[in-house]
Amino acid sequence: MQREQIDQVRRFNRTVTARVGVLHDSYLGRDRSIGAARLLWEVDAHEGSDVRRLRDRLGLDSGYVSRLLRSLEADGLVTVERQERDGRVRTVRLTGAGREELATLDGRSDELACSLLEPLNEVQKARLVRSMAEVDRLLTAATVTVDAVDPDHPDARHCMGAYFAELHERLSSGYDPDLSLLPDAAGLRPPRGLLLLARLHGEPVGCGGLKLPEGAPAEIKRMWVAPGARRLGLGRRFLAELETRARGLGRTVLRLDSNGRLEAALALYRSCGYREVPAFNDEPYADHWFEKHLDDGPAA
Amino acid sequence: MQREQIDQVRRFNRTVTARVGVLHDSYLGRDRSIGAARLLWEVDAHEGSDVRRLRDRLGLDSGYVSRLLRSLEADGLVTVERQERDGRVRTVRLTGAGREELATLDGRSDELACSLLEPLNEVQKARLVRSMAEVDRLLTAATVTVDAVDPDHPDARHCMGAYFAELHERLSSGYDPDLSLLPDAAGLRPPRGLLLLARLHGEPVGCGGLKLPEGAPAEIKRMWVAPGARRLGLGRRFLAELETRARGLGRTVLRLDSNGRLEAALALYRSCGYREVPAFNDEPYADHWFEKHLDDGPAA
DNA sequence: TGCATTCTCTGACTCTAGTCAGAGAACAGG
DNA sequence: CCTGTTCTCTGACTAGAGTCAGAGAATGCA
């Protein structure tokens, strides 16, 4: 990585933690501890979430979270009840008062935002906001992790389910997985294949599979990115990672089939060096087929 | 301010405090408290600074700073000695060990920077760094305060001294304030005029004066921005603020003289709606004269 | 010289944000 | 039914980051 880039990031970190970080805490924590505020935020973001999930998402100690919840409960901001299905698990829900409290916290966030923008003129404001959006987007992208998982993992199932649902919605013909040539779970498990899963803050936000048939080119399958995680370059990252792994396994050719309705996907494949080829399978839902020779060019 | 802008700033704040803020602290505070690390940083930035200045810059309690200094002193990272001039004041200086410690802290900053960039591809890295630079620049700009001060205030004297020195260096003829038509301190003190001073983190970084002669147009004088604070839109901000104040005092015409060597200044005046006019005074160091009618257009 | 002020330091607190070690209920599998 | 595991909770403790009220030395000014 270049020295100049690192230095700029450091300068950014210093400026931002000094200016935003400090204010952030002082604004939010005005009469509620910032731990409690964060927890409240998290409860709101995931209605009816269980304590364990909150703990994981915030990375906090179980005892600490428990104590915070007691204090929020005492203030009437949340209710905590045992789950029907599993009596050990407890579910947290915002009350009306909790929602109000959040609204005032949001108001303070607004004040902070205004105090940052206020001294600037209109041109500067617009520029700052635009750059913040870019930083936000790219830092989020950098937070996404991509790992190989077992196709039967609940997170993987979740993504594939969402993938099928989306296909069903977007293809003119609808979509029925049973009619498709998709590999089953075993077909995406080593050594017959692999499945990459992207996670953002622990939530699954995309998947990309690779089929490794013997005596035939490797095939990319089930590339999907959750709507909320698009425009983060995740598709490109999946392709790059799949290509690297395929190359590592001695493969030199990658294939995939897709559908003309999935415009963004087609554009992605083309811009990553995939060339359209005649149909190489009978996938009923495909009307475009692509191929890439891994030594053809960079995956970037 | 627009709702959309505020929301974007809030999103930015959340992402950045979560991603950068937390890591920042955990990286820096690995075996030294982050208060101590910040103090060390500040001592380094201002060699031989006195305790009071450190306290002011970091916004900390005197007792707290004193205690932090004792601990840094005990670890051999700084030395604290009484000042010659004023025996109450104590001066802090880094030792060699302190410099080393800082270097390892910097190394951690680098690690943090890398960890932020690492998951991204080259295009994304370049974009992120560019946007960070922009955010950094504009947040810094927003941190600058502009207030009216007395022309005899040490900060004001500092700026005007720097202004003269810069003129002397840049004008082909050199510059001698005594030959110039500059107003003295009283001429920039209400009601005969006013002086605005810009400060960044408490340090003076620019000035802009207004002369308010009776029966003649108001005149802008001694506009100067410190080299380290340029490209923050400060000149524009001075002009806008001076125009607002002039308008508030019933003035409708502003004038100023300048020198062709100060290209950036001329460009600024032109882009802010100042029109070049024939010489309206005998200022020996001027070769360009400008005028603006305050109802002519926006100051933005 | 005396008095108020400035500057740094010390001692005694406080509050937040945790950590750690279990306890006890609920569940899962044999 | 027993055993081990999971999940939440409680009690006891700690470190960091300050705050507050003076004390004591040095200085400035009348």
XYZ file of C-alpha atoms (C1' of nucleotides) in Angstrom:
660
model
C 0.000 0.000 0.000
C 1.288 3.445 -0.784
C 2.769 5.662 1.872
C 0.771 8.609 0.616
C -2.523 6.771 0.927
C -1.736 5.636 4.444
C -0.829 9.140 5.494
C -4.046 10.528 4.118
C -6.062 7.902 5.937
C -4.257 8.759 9.150
C -4.944 12.437 8.719
C -8.561 11.591 8.082
C -8.723 9.446 11.182
C -7.296 12.180 13.321
C -9.542 14.908 12.003
C -12.636 12.796 12.142
C -12.163 11.265 15.549
C -11.348 14.680 16.928
C -14.228 16.458 15.291
C -16.964 13.877 14.855
C -16.059 11.295 17.456
C -15.905 13.569 20.419
C -18.985 15.532 19.491
C -20.823 12.341 18.672
C -20.341 10.985 22.143
C -21.076 14.211 23.916
C -24.234 14.798 21.914
C -25.559 11.298 22.300
C -24.632 10.769 25.887
C -26.188 13.908 27.206
C -28.420 12.234 29.738
C -28.186 8.598 28.772
C -24.947 6.661 28.741
C -23.702 6.067 25.238
C -23.698 2.326 25.800
C -27.416 2.505 26.501
C -27.992 4.719 23.491
C -26.162 2.313 21.217
C -28.169 -0.571 22.577
C -31.418 1.296 22.051
C -30.410 1.998 18.488
C -29.623 -1.626 17.892
C -32.935 -2.793 19.357
C -34.716 -0.421 17.026
C -32.800 -1.573 13.980
C -33.811 -5.187 14.574
C -37.315 -5.256 15.966
C -37.821 -7.989 18.497
C -34.246 -9.140 18.506
C -32.967 -11.476 21.162
C -30.340 -10.529 23.678
C -27.676 -12.703 22.138
C -27.951 -10.989 18.807
C -27.647 -7.581 20.408
C -24.591 -8.744 22.276
C -22.970 -10.066 19.126
C -23.742 -7.034 17.033
C -22.401 -4.612 19.582
C -19.570 -6.863 20.672
C -20.386 -6.477 24.345
C -20.125 -8.699 27.386
C -23.285 -10.601 28.283
C -23.324 -9.285 31.821
C -22.936 -5.741 30.625
C -25.759 -6.000 28.117
C -27.981 -7.584 30.707
C -27.351 -4.702 33.057
C -27.967 -2.114 30.339
C -31.232 -3.822 29.471
C -32.315 -3.747 33.109
C -31.737 -0.014 33.211
C -33.584 0.604 29.944
C -36.402 -1.595 31.229
C -36.526 0.345 34.483
C -36.884 3.554 32.477
C -39.742 1.974 30.538
C -37.957 2.213 27.199
C -37.934 -1.477 26.348
C -39.709 -4.661 27.365
C -37.880 -7.959 27.711
C -39.850 -11.203 27.473
C -38.936 -14.826 27.144
C -39.252 -16.291 23.726
C -42.016 -18.820 23.054
C -39.877 -21.280 21.159
C -36.912 -21.346 23.501
C -37.424 -20.300 27.086
C -33.763 -19.471 27.628
C -33.775 -16.788 24.991
C -35.210 -13.377 25.823
C -36.607 -10.989 23.300
C -36.271 -7.213 23.517
C -38.854 -4.812 22.153
C -39.074 -1.033 22.133
C -41.949 0.620 23.969
C -43.580 3.843 22.846
C -41.435 5.749 25.327
C -38.390 4.015 23.887
C -39.334 5.180 20.438
C -39.701 8.722 21.710
C -36.349 8.582 23.418
C -34.795 7.426 20.175
C -36.407 10.308 18.363
C -34.777 12.802 20.714
C -31.450 11.030 20.285
C -31.942 11.356 16.549
C -32.641 15.018 17.028
C -29.277 15.367 18.684
C -27.638 13.538 15.820
C -29.219 16.147 13.610
C -27.818 18.948 15.722
C -24.403 17.399 15.429
C -24.771 17.079 11.688
C -25.835 20.711 11.427
C -22.993 21.895 13.604
C -20.579 20.195 11.225
C -22.084 21.733 8.109
C -23.094 25.103 9.411
C -19.858 27.077 9.051
C -19.545 26.102 5.385
C -20.969 27.791 2.336
C -23.368 25.969 0.029
C -20.746 24.721 -2.386
C -18.626 23.361 0.429
C -21.607 21.736 2.105
C -22.564 19.933 -1.064
C -19.016 18.750 -1.582
C -18.603 17.601 1.981
C -21.836 15.651 1.889
C -20.895 14.027 -1.381
C -17.501 12.998 -0.082
C -18.998 11.733 3.139
C -21.358 9.542 1.159
C -18.399 8.126 -0.724
C -16.386 7.477 2.428
C -19.434 5.941 4.053
C -20.025 3.668 1.100
C -16.431 2.539 0.796
C -15.845 2.050 4.508
C -18.973 -0.068 4.551
C -17.623 -2.019 1.602
C -14.380 -2.545 3.505
C -16.315 -3.899 6.466
C -17.834 -6.703 4.441
C -16.119 -10.034 4.983
C -16.131 -12.808 2.384
C -15.534 -16.392 3.503
C -16.198 -19.870 2.250
C -19.064 -21.541 4.120
C -20.939 -24.794 4.004
C -23.969 -24.523 1.695
C -26.160 -25.828 4.507
C -25.215 -23.041 6.893
C -28.336 -21.042 7.801
C -26.777 -17.848 6.458
C -26.069 -19.545 3.143
C -29.598 -20.905 2.974
C -30.904 -17.449 3.714
C -28.999 -15.927 0.807
C -29.946 -18.638 -1.623
C -33.578 -18.357 -0.619
C -33.452 -14.622 -1.239
C -31.708 -15.272 -4.543
C -34.485 -17.587 -5.726
C -37.152 -15.144 -4.581
C -35.519 -12.359 -6.504
C -35.174 -14.437 -9.642
C -38.830 -15.375 -9.379
C -39.756 -11.748 -9.177
C -37.523 -10.449 -11.911
C -37.677 -13.116 -14.601
C -40.682 -12.753 -16.851
C -41.276 -16.479 -16.592
C -41.071 -16.605 -12.823
C -38.558 -19.032 -11.348
C -38.810 -22.539 -9.996
C -35.528 -23.913 -8.587
C -36.669 -27.455 -9.349
C -36.691 -26.784 -13.081
C -33.238 -25.239 -12.982
C -29.887 -26.952 -13.419
C -28.649 -25.759 -10.039
C -26.238 -27.863 -8.037
C -27.562 -29.138 -4.733
C -25.768 -28.352 -1.477
C -23.262 -31.157 -2.001
C -22.428 -29.710 -5.417
C -21.188 -26.509 -3.762
C -19.205 -28.280 -1.064
C -15.544 -29.170 -1.505
C -14.256 -30.932 -3.435
C -17.160 -30.643 -5.895
C -17.485 -26.896 -5.498
C -17.470 -24.095 -2.974
C -19.675 -21.316 -1.714
C -18.556 -17.860 -0.642
C -20.659 -15.846 1.730
C -20.416 -12.107 2.350
C -21.340 -10.720 5.734
C -21.799 -7.163 6.928
C -21.933 -6.720 10.699
C -22.545 -10.427 10.976
C -25.561 -10.386 8.645
C -25.347 -12.374 5.420
C -25.488 -9.979 2.462
C -24.520 -12.046 -0.529
C -23.219 -15.298 -1.894
C -21.342 -16.662 -4.845
C -20.852 -20.334 -5.687
C -18.412 -22.244 -7.802
C -19.074 -25.638 -9.363
C -15.958 -27.687 -10.080
C -17.000 -30.510 -12.384
C -14.295 -32.916 -13.413
C -13.268 -32.682 -17.005
C -15.233 -29.483 -17.637
C -14.658 -25.782 -16.932
C -15.504 -24.429 -13.503
C -18.856 -22.704 -13.345
C -19.956 -19.690 -11.331
C -23.359 -20.195 -9.740
C -25.737 -18.344 -7.465
C -24.110 -14.957 -7.460
C -26.329 -12.738 -5.414
C -25.944 -9.520 -3.441
C -28.594 -8.271 -1.034
C -30.286 -5.068 -2.185
C -28.965 -3.150 0.827
C -25.375 -4.147 0.031
C -25.307 -3.254 -3.643
C -23.005 -0.636 -5.123
C -20.252 -1.716 -2.752
C -18.320 -3.575 -5.403
C -19.301 -6.855 -3.822
C -20.125 -8.605 -7.083
C -16.711 -7.718 -8.392
C -15.161 -8.920 -5.179
C -16.961 -12.266 -5.429
C -15.772 -12.719 -8.989
C -12.190 -11.836 -8.092
C -12.213 -14.182 -5.121
C -13.819 -17.027 -7.063
C -11.316 -16.586 -9.852
C -8.420 -16.636 -7.428
C -9.694 -19.811 -5.817
C -10.411 -21.437 -9.169
C -6.909 -20.605 -10.324
C -5.547 -22.010 -7.081
C -7.312 -25.273 -7.906
C -5.685 -25.430 -11.299
C -8.681 -24.176 -13.275
C -8.052 -21.859 -16.205
C -11.526 -21.389 -17.639
C -14.632 -20.087 -15.883
C -18.151 -20.191 -17.249
C -21.480 -18.884 -16.145
C -24.995 -18.519 -17.422
C -27.321 -15.632 -16.741
C -30.497 -13.939 -17.806
C -30.950 -10.765 -19.850
C -33.275 -9.361 -17.226
C -30.382 -9.127 -14.787
C -28.806 -6.143 -16.507
C -26.418 -5.222 -13.698
C -25.092 -8.773 -13.561
C -24.445 -8.869 -17.307
C -22.663 -5.540 -17.151
C -20.539 -6.796 -14.290
C -19.497 -9.953 -16.131
C -18.601 -8.006 -19.235
C -16.566 -5.435 -17.359
C -14.698 -8.200 -15.540
C -13.507 -9.741 -18.765
C -16.186 -12.375 -19.355
C -16.986 -12.875 -23.011
C -20.339 -13.988 -24.302
C -20.314 -17.485 -25.794
C -22.917 -19.812 -27.281
C -25.089 -21.777 -24.870
C -23.029 -24.469 -23.159
C -25.900 -25.965 -21.177
C -29.689 -26.369 -21.248
C -30.454 -24.148 -18.292
C -34.042 -23.143 -19.060
C -33.768 -19.819 -17.242
C -30.601 -18.705 -19.012
C -30.408 -16.714 -22.206
C -26.830 -15.441 -21.924
C -23.691 -17.513 -21.445
C -20.229 -16.235 -20.585
C -16.725 -17.533 -20.394
C -13.404 -16.212 -19.175
C -9.919 -17.571 -19.599
C -8.148 -16.773 -16.392
C -4.915 -15.810 -18.034
C -6.710 -13.400 -20.368
C -6.338 -10.382 -18.151
C -6.526 -8.950 -14.689
C -9.579 -9.654 -12.580
C -9.600 -6.187 -11.080
C -30.218 22.892 5.766
C -31.578 20.085 3.697
C -32.948 16.942 5.239
C -31.055 14.821 2.783
C -27.735 16.392 3.664
C -28.320 15.960 7.371
C -29.220 12.321 6.911
C -26.085 11.677 4.932
C -23.935 13.326 7.571
C -25.591 11.197 10.222
C -24.964 8.038 8.272
C -21.368 9.103 7.876
C -21.028 9.774 11.574
C -22.382 6.382 12.446
C -20.227 4.478 10.013
C -17.105 6.366 10.853
C -17.396 6.353 14.613
C -18.180 2.661 14.496
C -15.394 1.742 12.121
C -12.675 4.300 12.673
C -13.431 5.537 16.156
C -13.467 2.203 17.889
C -10.442 0.866 16.073
C -8.632 4.123 16.592
C -8.944 3.877 20.338
C -8.164 0.211 20.538
C -5.103 0.581 18.359
C -3.744 3.596 20.121
C -4.509 2.532 23.646
C -2.894 -0.850 23.437
C -0.579 -0.370 26.354
C -0.812 3.320 27.033
C -4.022 5.082 27.956
C -5.413 7.053 25.112
C -5.375 10.230 27.176
C -1.615 9.809 27.577
C -1.218 9.050 23.876
C -3.135 12.172 22.894
C -1.033 14.252 25.235
C 2.168 12.806 23.835
C 0.984 13.647 20.358
C 0.216 17.179 21.369
C 3.595 17.653 23.034
C 5.239 16.497 19.842
C 3.203 18.802 17.645
C 4.272 21.846 19.652
C 7.847 21.368 20.783
C 8.492 22.791 24.201
C 4.935 23.789 24.845
C 3.822 24.800 28.291
C 1.301 22.875 30.308
C -1.396 25.469 29.939
C -1.305 25.310 26.172
C -1.580 21.530 26.211
C -4.518 21.782 28.538
C -6.276 24.286 26.311
C -5.647 22.410 23.109
C -6.892 19.134 24.476
C -9.653 20.709 26.521
C -8.667 18.848 29.669
C -8.759 19.603 33.364
C -5.530 20.971 34.823
C -5.359 18.290 37.486
C -5.851 15.569 34.942
C -3.134 16.868 32.635
C -0.768 17.240 35.551
C -1.333 13.628 36.509
C -0.873 12.425 32.943
C 2.375 14.374 32.710
C 3.623 12.776 35.940
C 3.010 9.352 34.498
C 4.695 10.173 31.187
C 7.584 11.653 33.145
C 7.825 8.529 35.286
C 8.081 6.457 32.113
C 10.844 8.728 30.867
C 8.927 9.900 27.811
C 8.901 13.607 28.595
C 10.742 16.089 30.760
C 8.972 18.915 32.537
C 10.951 21.992 33.604
C 10.062 25.395 34.849
C 10.235 28.176 32.361
C 12.989 30.774 32.692
C 10.807 33.782 32.064
C 7.948 32.855 34.369
C 8.637 30.430 37.159
C 5.003 29.389 37.471
C 4.849 28.041 33.957
C 6.282 24.611 33.215
C 7.533 23.496 29.853
C 7.178 19.978 28.495
C 9.660 18.391 26.144
C 9.830 14.964 24.534
C 12.796 12.731 25.380
C 14.332 10.295 22.937
C 12.289 7.510 24.474
C 9.193 9.638 24.040
C 9.958 10.061 20.386
C 10.364 6.315 20.029
C 7.083 5.666 21.788
C 5.401 8.062 19.397
C 6.915 6.232 16.472
C 5.378 2.961 17.616
C 2.037 4.713 18.115
C 2.354 6.002 14.578
C 3.053 2.488 13.424
C -0.250 1.440 14.925
C -1.985 4.286 13.173
C -0.533 2.876 9.991
C -1.860 -0.575 10.793
C -5.276 0.913 11.341
C -5.082 2.778 8.051
C -4.081 -0.397 6.247
C -6.822 -2.421 7.863
C -9.321 0.089 6.531
C -7.998 0.015 2.997
C -6.970 -3.588 2.708
C -10.253 -5.254 1.713
C -10.752 -2.844 -1.194
C -9.536 -3.079 -4.744
C -7.232 -0.453 -6.196
C -9.938 1.673 -7.725
C -11.888 1.708 -4.501
C -8.801 2.499 -2.452
C -7.979 5.473 -4.634
C -11.536 6.753 -4.404
C -11.738 6.297 -0.677
C -8.487 8.136 -0.111
C -9.579 10.976 -2.367
C -12.875 11.345 -0.571
C -11.200 11.151 2.806
C -8.929 13.999 1.797
C -11.963 16.037 0.828
C -13.797 15.288 4.056
C -10.669 16.052 6.018
C -10.221 19.363 4.256
C -13.819 20.464 4.645
C -14.194 19.338 8.244
C -11.064 21.301 8.994
C -12.575 24.274 7.207
C -15.686 23.904 9.338
C -13.581 23.918 12.478
C -12.195 27.354 11.750
C -13.866 30.109 13.727
C -14.024 33.701 12.554
C -14.550 36.476 15.105
C -13.977 40.174 15.412
C -11.001 40.981 17.624
C -9.142 44.012 18.782
C -6.273 44.848 16.412
C -3.894 44.906 19.378
C -4.676 41.342 20.389
C -1.512 39.244 20.192
C -3.155 36.859 17.729
C -4.075 39.776 15.484
C -0.561 41.182 15.689
C 0.795 37.766 14.839
C -1.302 37.563 11.676
C -0.531 41.064 10.547
C 3.164 40.493 11.119
C 3.003 37.361 8.990
C 1.044 39.295 6.391
C 3.705 41.968 6.107
C 6.458 39.363 5.966
C 4.693 37.574 3.156
C 4.145 40.774 1.212
C 7.791 41.643 1.625
C 8.733 38.288 0.225
C 6.318 38.194 -2.669
C 6.284 41.740 -3.990
C 9.135 42.446 -6.352
C 9.729 45.753 -4.595
C 9.782 44.275 -1.114
C 7.383 45.778 1.390
C 7.712 48.396 4.085
C 4.536 48.953 6.112
C 5.611 52.510 6.857
C 5.385 53.485 3.192
C 1.940 51.934 2.855
C -1.439 53.543 3.374
C -2.433 50.997 6.013
C -4.677 52.015 8.832
C -3.134 51.811 12.283
C -4.697 49.705 15.011
C -7.233 52.397 15.883
C -8.304 52.489 12.237
C -9.439 48.866 12.465
C -11.203 49.288 15.793
C -14.890 50.159 15.962
C -16.328 52.544 15.046
C -13.588 53.387 12.521
C -13.236 49.842 11.284
C -13.067 46.226 12.390
C -10.780 43.245 12.230
C -11.815 39.632 11.797
C -9.550 36.859 12.974
C -9.760 33.197 11.973
C -8.599 30.542 14.400
C -8.078 26.842 13.964
C -7.712 24.852 17.191
C -7.082 28.116 18.943
C -4.218 29.140 16.655
C -4.626 32.294 14.573
C -4.679 31.368 10.879
C -5.853 34.480 9.096
C -7.237 37.964 9.296
C -9.336 40.385 7.324
C -9.876 44.058 8.145
C -12.469 46.608 7.181
C -11.919 50.371 7.162
C -15.073 52.428 7.561
C -14.216 55.998 6.609
C -17.013 58.531 6.867
C -18.275 59.804 3.554
C -16.363 57.209 1.543
C -16.860 53.531 0.633
C -15.769 50.899 3.115
C -12.422 49.361 2.330
C -11.165 45.839 2.814
C -7.664 45.700 4.266
C -5.132 43.142 5.404
C -6.740 40.025 4.086
C -4.371 37.212 4.858
C -4.616 33.448 5.313
C -1.819 31.366 6.813
C -0.195 28.989 4.334
C -1.323 25.946 6.346
C -4.938 27.074 6.234
C -5.247 27.814 2.548
C -7.639 25.992 0.228
C -10.227 25.914 2.984
C -12.354 28.663 1.487
C -11.261 30.995 4.230
C -10.669 33.980 1.982
C -14.162 33.631 0.626
C -15.481 33.331 4.132
C -13.717 36.509 5.221
C -15.148 38.387 2.251
C -18.656 37.124 2.900
C -18.446 37.974 6.578
C -16.975 41.419 5.937
C -19.673 42.142 3.370
C -22.398 41.073 5.775
C -21.023 43.310 8.483
C -20.546 46.219 6.100
C -24.111 45.828 4.917
C -25.269 45.695 8.535
C -23.553 49.050 9.058
C -25.391 50.586 6.145
C -22.565 50.372 3.645
C -23.400 49.479 0.051
C -20.029 49.756 -1.649
C -16.806 47.942 -0.810
C -13.400 48.693 -2.216
C -9.994 47.147 -1.989
C -6.571 47.457 -3.503
C -4.203 44.631 -4.239
C -1.108 43.634 -6.117
C -0.787 41.632 -9.305
C 1.713 39.328 -7.664
C -0.993 38.002 -5.402
C -2.678 35.969 -8.109
C -4.854 33.886 -5.813
C -6.185 36.993 -4.127
C -7.084 38.653 -7.413
C -8.846 35.515 -8.589
C -10.774 35.381 -5.328
C -11.921 38.983 -5.606
C -13.045 38.494 -9.176
C -14.955 35.309 -8.435
C -16.688 36.993 -5.509
C -18.112 39.716 -7.720
C -15.484 42.431 -7.299
C -14.932 44.464 -10.426
C -11.683 46.108 -11.328
C -11.818 49.907 -11.219
C -9.340 52.744 -11.745
C -7.025 53.547 -8.864
C -8.954 55.196 -6.060
C -5.943 55.820 -3.812
C -2.186 56.323 -3.914
C -1.205 53.080 -2.242
C 2.337 52.620 -3.558
C 2.197 48.815 -3.321
C -1.081 48.464 -5.212
C -1.488 47.982 -8.935
C -5.042 46.628 -8.995
C -8.142 48.214 -7.500
C -11.546 46.584 -7.049
C -15.025 47.577 -6.101
C -18.253 45.751 -5.350
C -21.766 47.066 -4.926
C -23.284 44.930 -2.251
C -26.658 44.636 -3.956
C -25.022 43.484 -7.173
C -25.220 39.817 -6.430
C -24.735 37.081 -3.938
C -21.497 36.896 -2.021
C -21.390 33.126 -2.150
C 5.445 45.655 50.850
C 0.994 43.658 50.501
C -2.700 41.700 47.882
C -4.850 39.691 44.126
C -3.984 36.759 40.337
C -1.947 33.065 37.698
C -0.185 28.596 37.189
C 0.648 23.940 38.459
C 0.028 20.336 41.479
C -2.260 16.969 44.997
C -5.888 14.427 47.237
C -10.317 12.794 47.239
C -13.999 11.807 44.517
C -17.246 10.155 40.576
C -19.070 7.900 36.554
C -18.708 5.112 32.560
C -17.636 1.081 30.506
C -16.501 -2.584 30.992
C -14.437 -7.807 32.751
C -14.787 -12.167 35.239
C -16.687 -15.903 37.660
C -20.201 -18.231 38.558
C -25.585 -19.324 39.406
C -29.754 -20.931 37.737
C -33.211 -21.916 34.257
C -34.139 -24.158 29.857
C -33.135 -27.185 26.401
C -31.051 -31.247 23.419
C -29.623 -35.813 22.925
C -28.814 -40.348 24.457
C -34.167 -39.252 33.428
C -29.466 -37.746 33.315
C -25.790 -34.958 31.501
C -23.819 -31.524 29.100
C -24.709 -27.242 26.796
C -26.807 -22.803 26.004
C -28.564 -18.558 27.468
C -29.312 -14.888 30.608
C -28.551 -12.864 34.802
C -26.123 -11.249 39.319
C -22.394 -9.827 42.243
C -17.884 -8.271 42.732
C -14.287 -6.046 40.756
C -11.184 -2.901 37.653
C -9.252 0.697 34.633
C -9.795 4.818 32.407
C -11.120 9.422 32.180
C -12.299 12.846 34.363
C -14.117 16.574 38.126
C -13.652 19.534 42.140
C -11.660 21.928 45.822
C -8.065 23.673 47.472
C -2.631 24.292 48.464
C 1.528 26.479 47.423
C 4.815 28.912 44.572
C 5.567 32.813 41.419
C 4.240 36.982 39.557
C 2.072 41.668 38.644
C 0.530 45.770 40.264
C -0.617 49.448 43.459
